[in-house]
Structure formats: structure tokens, C-alpha cells
């Protein structure tokens, strides 16, 4: 299939681009490189350095049969301080992309949504029927696009899937997490092990969880890529499906620290910080819907394995030692 990957120079978009190429698809990446990296775009894909707002001429030229849409701003804290950037890129940019699709008769799309659309859960594991009450602008902007897709499916016959990611981690196809501003737990822990920072701050040890630290659902980026390939052909025209993507098991911050110590052999000093504003105690997905509808099965569910795959890119020599 001829596909356009918006945001294909970022962490998840580049991994999925590699998976699409491996499956024989013809891929054009559309990315303004505001946070992505040109050298992350796998060889074999064509890069158009263009923002979502200006995507129409690229779609007119490529005439894709489907779009996978990863392009977004994704820092929760910044979304609270500078909301206009999130509404402009995530919502305005997505609207421009959908309109560019409509103009060329392309109606198939897989969209990167997020667990942040649910906000503080009433119960875990979180199912897709759970109320969506985002607690930050980032989550609200992603939820707005989910609603946009529902209305485009109804009004314009779009065949759409929103994949609600939980905590994506690990590496695949030689591609891993590489953010200029890193906020995620696993890459930060590995930066300490690599000697790039002195210690890791644990945000809160007084949560109502067994060891007092927050519990999250870390899903391997390779499993996530598999889900995109299954989702792409799944919906009929006029249908918008929503699927959670998680490992199904929660791991605490302390368990992540322990796994990073085991994988890296580094003492990994930690500092106890206070709670980070807006962090729910537990976020764990029920991925039962995508498992039963599409036969998706996460294969890399072991936390140590996820951390090891991420570490192999930070310290390539480590992959040979382990
Ligand atoms: N966390 C932490 N120290 C850090 C970064 C994150 O203790 O330096 C915690 C954070 O409070 C959360 C978990 O690790 O409970 C995962 O955070 P991350 O930012 O990786 O993902 P999020 O769940 O916020 O999307």
C-alpha cells in the first residue's frame, strides 16, 4: 500500500515506518523535524520536511491510500504552560491533515491517541468505555482529534482507528527514544547509567500502591508497531475504532529503577522528589478489545527485556555483553 506517515521522524513513527517498509509498503514520511530527526527516517522511505498545516501539496503529489498520524507535541508539562501550541499543532494541524486527505480521496487513517485522554481513572485496568476526562491540554488535544475522526467517519466515510498508547518504551529496528527534552522514566534512568546525569528523581513514594511509587503500563515499541500494521486495514469505511495499547501489566517506578540497575549494572542513585502534578497513582490498560478484534498479542512484555532493548541503543557494547 502507498502510505504517508506523518511524524515518521519521531520515536514511534520511525519504528512504525521501518515496520511498514519491512512489510512491503511504499512509505512517504511527512515531518517538520521540530522534534524528530532526519537520520531516524529509515532508508527506503522518502522524507518531506513539511508541517501538518502545509501538508496538502504533499498529499496531492503522493496520493496515499492510507495515512498513519504520529505528528504531535507530546510534553504534558509544556501543554499546561503553552496550550496554544498544543491546540495549534495537535488539533489545527490534524484538521489540516484530514482536510488534505479528503481533498485527494484518502480516507484510511491510524491515529496516535493516548491514555492521557482518560485522565485519572476510576478503576484499572482501563477499558475503552471508561470516561474520558483528560487532566491536561495534551490529553484534551488528543481527545479532540479522536472526536474529529468519529465525525469524519460518519460524514465523510473515513475508515479510522485511534490507538491509545500507554507508556511506550524499548527500541526496535535500531531506533529508540531520543528527545531533546527528555521527561520519560526509562530513558532518564538510562541517562544516569550512561553517566549523562547524576541521579534519577523518583516522583513520589507516598502513592497508594504496594511500594508507594506510581504504576504504569510499559508497552514495547515493537508490539506497538505490530498493532499499527493490524489496525491499518481493519476498519470499514464509515467506521472509527478506538483501541487501548498496553502491556496489561503495571510496573512501579521502583521496579523500573530495579530493572535498569539489573540491565546496566549501574548503582543508579535516586533522589526522592515530591509528587509530579497530575500523575495518577496507577495507569494500566485493558487491551482486551484489540486482542479479540484483531488478534494483537504483545510479545515483549517483560520489563527487564524492554529496558535491555532501550539500553542496547544507549550503550551498543552492552548488547554484546548481555
Ligand atoms: N517518573 C519519575 N521520575 C522521572 C520521570 C518519571 O519518578 O524523572 C515517574 C512518573 O511520575 C510516572 C512514571 O515515572 O509515575 C512514568 O512517567 P513518564 O513521564 O515516563 O510517563 P507518563 O506516565 O507520565 O506518561
Coordinates of C-alpha atoms and ligand atoms in Angstrom, one line a residue:
X1 CA 0.0 0.0 0.0
X2 CA 1.1 3.6 -0.6
X3 CA 1.1 5.2 2.8
X4 CA 2.0 8.6 4.3
X5 CA 3.5 8.6 7.8
X6 CA 3.0 12.0 9.5
X7 CA 5.6 12.3 12.3
X8 CA 7.7 9.5 10.9
X9 CA 11.0 11.1 12.1
X10 CA 10.0 10.7 15.7
X11 CA 10.5 7.7 18.1
X12 CA 7.3 5.7 17.5
X13 CA 6.7 7.0 13.9
X14 CA 10.2 5.9 12.8
X15 CA 9.8 2.5 14.2
X16 CA 6.4 2.0 12.6
X17 CA 7.9 3.3 9.3
X18 CA 10.6 0.6 9.5
X19 CA 7.9 -2.0 10.2
X20 CA 5.8 -0.8 7.2
X21 CA 8.8 -0.9 4.9
X22 CA 9.6 -4.4 6.1
X23 CA 6.0 -5.4 5.3
X24 CA 6.5 -4.1 1.7
X25 CA 4.6 -0.8 1.9
X26 CA 5.6 2.2 0.0
X27 CA 6.2 5.0 2.6
X28 CA 6.5 8.8 2.5
X29 CA 7.3 10.4 5.8
X30 CA 5.9 13.9 6.4
X31 CA 7.7 15.6 9.3
X32 CA 8.8 19.2 10.0
X33 CA 11.7 17.9 12.2
X34 CA 10.6 20.2 15.0
X35 CA 11.3 17.3 17.4
X36 CA 12.1 14.4 15.1
X37 CA 15.4 13.6 13.5
X38 CA 16.1 13.2 9.7
X39 CA 18.5 10.4 10.4
X40 CA 15.8 8.4 12.2
X41 CA 13.8 8.1 9.0
X42 CA 14.5 4.6 7.7
X43 CA 16.3 4.2 4.4
X44 CA 13.7 3.3 1.9
X45 CA 11.2 6.0 3.0
X46 CA 11.0 9.4 1.3
X47 CA 11.1 12.4 3.7
X48 CA 9.0 15.5 3.0
X49 CA 10.0 18.2 5.5
X50 CA 6.7 19.8 5.9
X51 CA 4.4 20.8 8.8
X52 CA 0.9 19.3 9.2
X53 CA -0.6 22.7 8.4
X54 CA 1.1 22.7 5.0
X55 CA 0.5 19.0 4.2
X56 CA -2.0 19.4 1.3
X57 CA 0.5 19.7 -1.6
X58 CA 2.4 16.6 -0.3
X59 CA -0.8 14.5 -0.2
X60 CA -1.7 15.8 -3.7
X61 CA 1.6 14.6 -5.0
X62 CA 1.9 11.3 -3.1
X63 CA -1.8 10.3 -3.3
X64 CA -1.6 7.9 -0.4
X65 CA -4.0 5.1 0.1
X66 CA -3.7 5.5 3.9
X67 CA -2.2 7.8 6.5
X68 CA -0.6 7.0 9.8
X69 CA -0.6 10.1 12.0
X70 CA 2.1 10.3 14.8
X71 CA 2.9 14.0 14.4
X72 CA 2.2 15.9 17.7
X73 CA 3.6 17.8 20.6
X74 CA 3.7 15.5 23.5
X75 CA 5.0 17.1 26.6
X76 CA 2.3 17.2 29.3
X77 CA 4.0 20.0 31.4
X78 CA 4.6 22.3 28.4
X79 CA 1.0 21.7 27.3
X80 CA -0.1 23.3 30.6
X81 CA 2.2 26.3 30.2
X82 CA 1.8 26.9 26.4
X83 CA -1.6 25.5 25.5
X84 CA -1.8 27.4 22.2
X85 CA 1.0 25.3 20.7
X86 CA -0.9 22.1 21.5
X87 CA -4.2 23.3 20.1
X88 CA -2.5 24.7 17.1
X89 CA -0.3 21.6 16.2
X90 CA -2.2 18.7 17.6
X91 CA -5.7 19.9 16.7
X92 CA -5.3 22.5 14.0
X93 CA -2.5 20.5 12.3
X94 CA -4.6 17.3 12.4
X95 CA -7.6 19.1 11.0
X96 CA -5.4 20.4 8.1
X97 CA -4.2 16.8 7.5
X98 CA -7.7 15.4 7.5
X99 CA -8.8 18.0 5.0
X100 CA -5.8 17.3 2.8
X101 CA -6.8 13.6 2.9
X102 CA -10.3 14.5 2.0
X103 CA -9.2 16.6 -1.0
X104 CA -7.4 13.6 -2.5
X105 CA -10.0 11.0 -1.6
X106 CA -7.8 9.2 1.0
X107 CA -10.0 8.1 3.9
X108 CA -8.0 5.5 5.8
X109 CA -6.1 6.6 8.9
X110 CA -4.5 5.3 12.0
X111 CA -4.0 8.0 14.7
X112 CA -1.8 8.0 17.8
X113 CA -4.1 8.7 20.7
X114 CA -3.1 8.4 24.3
X115 CA -4.0 7.0 27.7
X116 CA -4.0 10.7 28.7
X117 CA -7.4 11.0 27.2
X118 CA -8.8 9.1 30.2
X119 CA -7.3 11.3 32.9
X120 CA -7.5 10.0 36.5
X121 CA -9.1 6.5 36.2
X122 CA -12.0 5.4 38.4
X123 CA -10.7 1.8 38.1
X124 CA -7.9 -0.2 36.5
X125 CA -7.3 -1.8 34.1
X126 CA -8.8 1.0 31.9
X127 CA -11.1 -0.1 29.2
X128 CA -12.1 1.9 26.1
X129 CA -15.6 2.5 27.7
X130 CA -14.0 4.4 30.6
X131 CA -14.9 8.1 30.9
X132 CA -12.6 10.5 29.0
X133 CA -11.7 13.3 31.4
X134 CA -8.2 14.5 30.4
X135 CA -6.4 16.4 33.2
X136 CA -4.0 18.3 30.8
X137 CA -4.1 20.1 27.5
X138 CA -2.0 17.4 25.8
X139 CA -4.7 14.7 26.6
X140 CA -7.5 17.1 25.7
X141 CA -5.9 17.9 22.3
X142 CA -5.6 14.2 21.5
X143 CA -9.2 13.6 22.6
X144 CA -10.3 16.4 20.3
X145 CA -8.8 14.5 17.3
X146 CA -10.4 11.3 18.4
X147 CA -13.8 13.1 18.2
X148 CA -12.7 14.7 14.9
X149 CA -12.2 11.2 13.5
X150 CA -15.6 10.0 14.6
X151 CA -17.3 12.8 12.8
X152 CA -15.2 12.4 9.7
X153 CA -16.1 8.7 9.7
X154 CA -19.8 9.5 9.9
X155 CA -19.8 12.4 7.5
X156 CA -17.1 11.5 5.0
X157 CA -16.8 7.8 5.2
X158 CA -13.3 7.8 6.8
X159 CA -12.0 4.4 8.0
X160 CA -10.2 5.4 11.2
X161 CA -8.5 3.8 14.1
X162 CA -7.3 5.6 17.3
X163 CA -4.7 3.7 19.2
X164 CA -4.5 4.9 22.8
X165 CA -0.9 4.3 23.8
X166 CA 0.1 3.7 27.4
X167 CA 3.8 4.1 28.2
X168 CA 5.7 3.2 25.1
X169 CA 9.3 2.0 25.7
X170 CA 12.1 -0.1 24.3
X171 CA 13.6 0.1 20.9
X172 CA 13.3 -1.8 17.5
X173 CA 14.9 -1.7 14.1
X174 CA 17.8 0.1 15.7
X175 CA 15.6 3.1 16.6
X176 CA 14.9 4.3 20.1
X177 CA 13.8 7.3 22.2
X178 CA 15.9 10.4 21.6
X179 CA 14.2 13.6 22.8
X180 CA 16.0 16.9 23.2
X181 CA 13.8 17.4 26.3
X182 CA 13.6 14.0 28.0
X183 CA 10.8 13.5 30.6
X184 CA 10.2 9.8 30.4
X185 CA 11.3 7.5 33.1
X186 CA 13.2 4.7 31.3
X187 CA 15.3 7.0 29.1
X188 CA 16.1 9.2 32.1
X189 CA 17.2 6.2 34.2
X190 CA 19.4 5.1 31.3
X191 CA 20.9 8.6 31.1
X192 CA 22.0 8.2 34.7
X193 CA 23.5 4.8 33.9
X194 CA 25.3 6.3 30.8
X195 CA 26.8 9.0 33.1
X196 CA 24.9 11.8 31.4
X197 CA 23.1 12.8 34.7
X198 CA 23.9 12.2 38.3
X199 CA 20.7 10.8 39.7
X200 CA 17.1 10.0 39.0
X201 CA 14.4 11.7 40.9
X202 CA 11.5 9.5 42.0
X203 CA 8.4 11.5 41.8
X204 CA 6.5 10.4 45.0
X205 CA 6.8 7.4 47.3
X206 CA 3.5 8.0 49.1
X207 CA 1.1 6.7 46.5
X208 CA -1.5 4.0 47.4
X209 CA 0.5 1.3 45.6
X210 CA 2.4 -1.7 47.1
X211 CA 5.8 0.1 47.2
X212 CA 4.4 3.7 47.2
X213 CA 5.6 4.6 43.7
X214 CA 3.4 5.1 40.7
X215 CA 2.4 2.2 38.5
X216 CA 2.4 2.5 34.7
X217 CA 1.9 0.1 31.8
X218 CA 5.1 -0.1 29.7
X219 CA 4.4 -1.4 26.2
X220 CA 7.3 -2.4 23.9
X221 CA 7.5 -0.2 20.7
X222 CA 7.8 -3.4 18.6
X223 CA 4.5 -4.6 19.9
X224 CA 3.1 -1.2 19.2
X225 CA 4.3 -1.4 15.6
X226 CA 2.6 -4.8 15.2
X227 CA -0.6 -3.2 16.3
X228 CA -0.4 -0.5 13.7
X229 CA 0.0 -3.0 10.9
X230 CA -3.0 -4.9 12.1
X231 CA -5.1 -1.8 12.6
X232 CA -4.4 -0.3 9.2
X233 CA -6.7 -2.5 7.1
X234 CA -9.2 -3.2 9.9
X235 CA -12.0 -0.6 9.8
X236 CA -14.6 -0.4 7.1
X237 CA -15.4 3.0 5.5
X238 CA -17.6 5.0 7.9
X239 CA -16.1 3.3 11.0
X240 CA -13.9 4.8 13.7
X241 CA -12.5 2.2 16.1
X242 CA -10.7 3.0 19.4
X243 CA -8.2 0.6 20.9
X244 CA -6.0 0.8 24.0
X245 CA -2.5 -0.5 23.6
X246 CA -0.8 -1.6 26.8
X247 CA 1.1 -4.5 28.1
X248 CA -1.7 -5.3 30.5
X249 CA 0.7 -5.4 33.5
X250 CA 1.7 -2.5 35.6
X251 CA 5.2 -1.8 36.9
X252 CA 6.1 0.6 39.6
X253 CA 8.7 3.4 39.3
X254 CA 10.8 1.4 41.8
X255 CA 10.5 -1.8 39.7
X256 CA 11.7 0.2 36.6
X257 CA 14.7 1.5 38.7
X258 CA 15.5 -2.1 39.8
X259 CA 15.2 -3.3 36.2
X260 CA 17.6 -0.5 35.0
X261 CA 20.1 -1.4 37.7
X262 CA 19.9 -5.1 36.7
X263 CA 20.4 -4.3 33.0
X264 CA 23.1 -1.7 33.2
X265 CA 25.0 -2.9 36.3
X266 CA 25.0 0.7 37.4
X267 CA 24.1 1.7 41.0
X268 CA 21.7 4.3 39.6
X269 CA 21.4 6.7 42.5
X270 CA 17.9 8.0 43.2
X271 CA 16.6 11.1 44.9
X272 CA 13.2 11.3 46.4
X273 CA 11.2 14.2 44.9
X274 CA 7.7 15.1 45.6
X275 CA 4.8 14.0 43.5
X276 CA 4.7 15.4 40.0
X277 CA 1.4 17.4 39.4
X278 CA -1.2 15.5 37.6
X279 CA 0.3 12.0 37.9
X280 CA -2.3 9.4 38.7
X281 CA -1.2 6.6 41.0
X282 CA -1.9 3.8 38.5
X283 CA -2.4 3.7 34.8
X284 CA -2.8 0.2 33.4
X285 CA -4.6 -0.7 30.1
X286 CA -7.1 -3.3 29.3
X287 CA -6.1 -4.2 25.8
X288 CA -8.8 -7.0 25.6
X289 CA -10.6 -5.2 22.7
X290 CA -7.7 -5.2 20.2
X291 CA -6.7 -8.6 21.3
X292 CA -10.1 -10.1 20.5
X293 CA -10.9 -7.9 17.4
X294 CA -7.5 -8.0 15.7
X295 CA -5.6 -10.9 17.4
X296 CA -2.9 -8.5 18.7
X297 CA -0.7 -10.1 21.2
X298 CA 2.1 -8.2 22.9
X299 CA 5.2 -10.4 22.8
X300 CA 7.7 -8.3 24.7
X301 CA 6.0 -7.9 28.0
X302 CA 9.0 -8.5 30.3
X303 CA 10.2 -5.2 31.9
X304 CA 13.8 -6.2 32.0
X305 CA 13.7 -7.1 28.3
X306 CA 12.1 -3.7 27.5
X307 CA 14.8 -1.9 29.4
X308 CA 17.5 -4.0 27.9
X309 CA 16.3 -3.2 24.3
X310 CA 16.4 0.5 25.1
X311 CA 19.8 0.2 26.8
X312 CA 21.3 -1.6 23.8
X313 CA 20.9 1.6 21.8
X314 CA 22.3 3.9 24.5
X315 CA 25.3 1.6 25.0
X316 CA 25.7 -0.6 21.9
X317 CA 28.5 -2.6 23.6
X318 CA 26.0 -3.7 26.3
X319 CA 24.1 -5.7 23.7
X320 CA 27.1 -7.9 23.2
X321 CA 27.9 -8.3 26.8
X322 CA 24.4 -9.5 27.8
Ligands
LIG1 N1 8.9 9.5 36.9 C1 9.8 9.6 37.9 N2 10.9 10.3 37.7 C2 11.2 10.9 36.5 C3 10.3 10.7 35.4 C4 9.1 10.0 35.6 O1 9.5 9.2 39.0 O2 12.3 11.5 36.3 C5 7.6 8.7 37.1 C6 6.4 9.5 36.8 O3 6.0 10.2 38.0 C7 5.4 8.4 36.4 C8 6.3 7.3 35.8 O4 7.6 7.6 36.2 O5 4.8 7.8 37.6 C9 6.2 7.4 34.3 O6 6.4 8.7 33.9 P1 6.7 9.1 32.3 O7 7.0 10.5 32.3 O8 7.8 8.2 31.8 O9 5.4 8.7 31.6 P2 3.9 9.2 31.9 O10 3.2 8.1 32.7 O11 3.9 10.5 32.6 O12 3.3 9.3 30.5

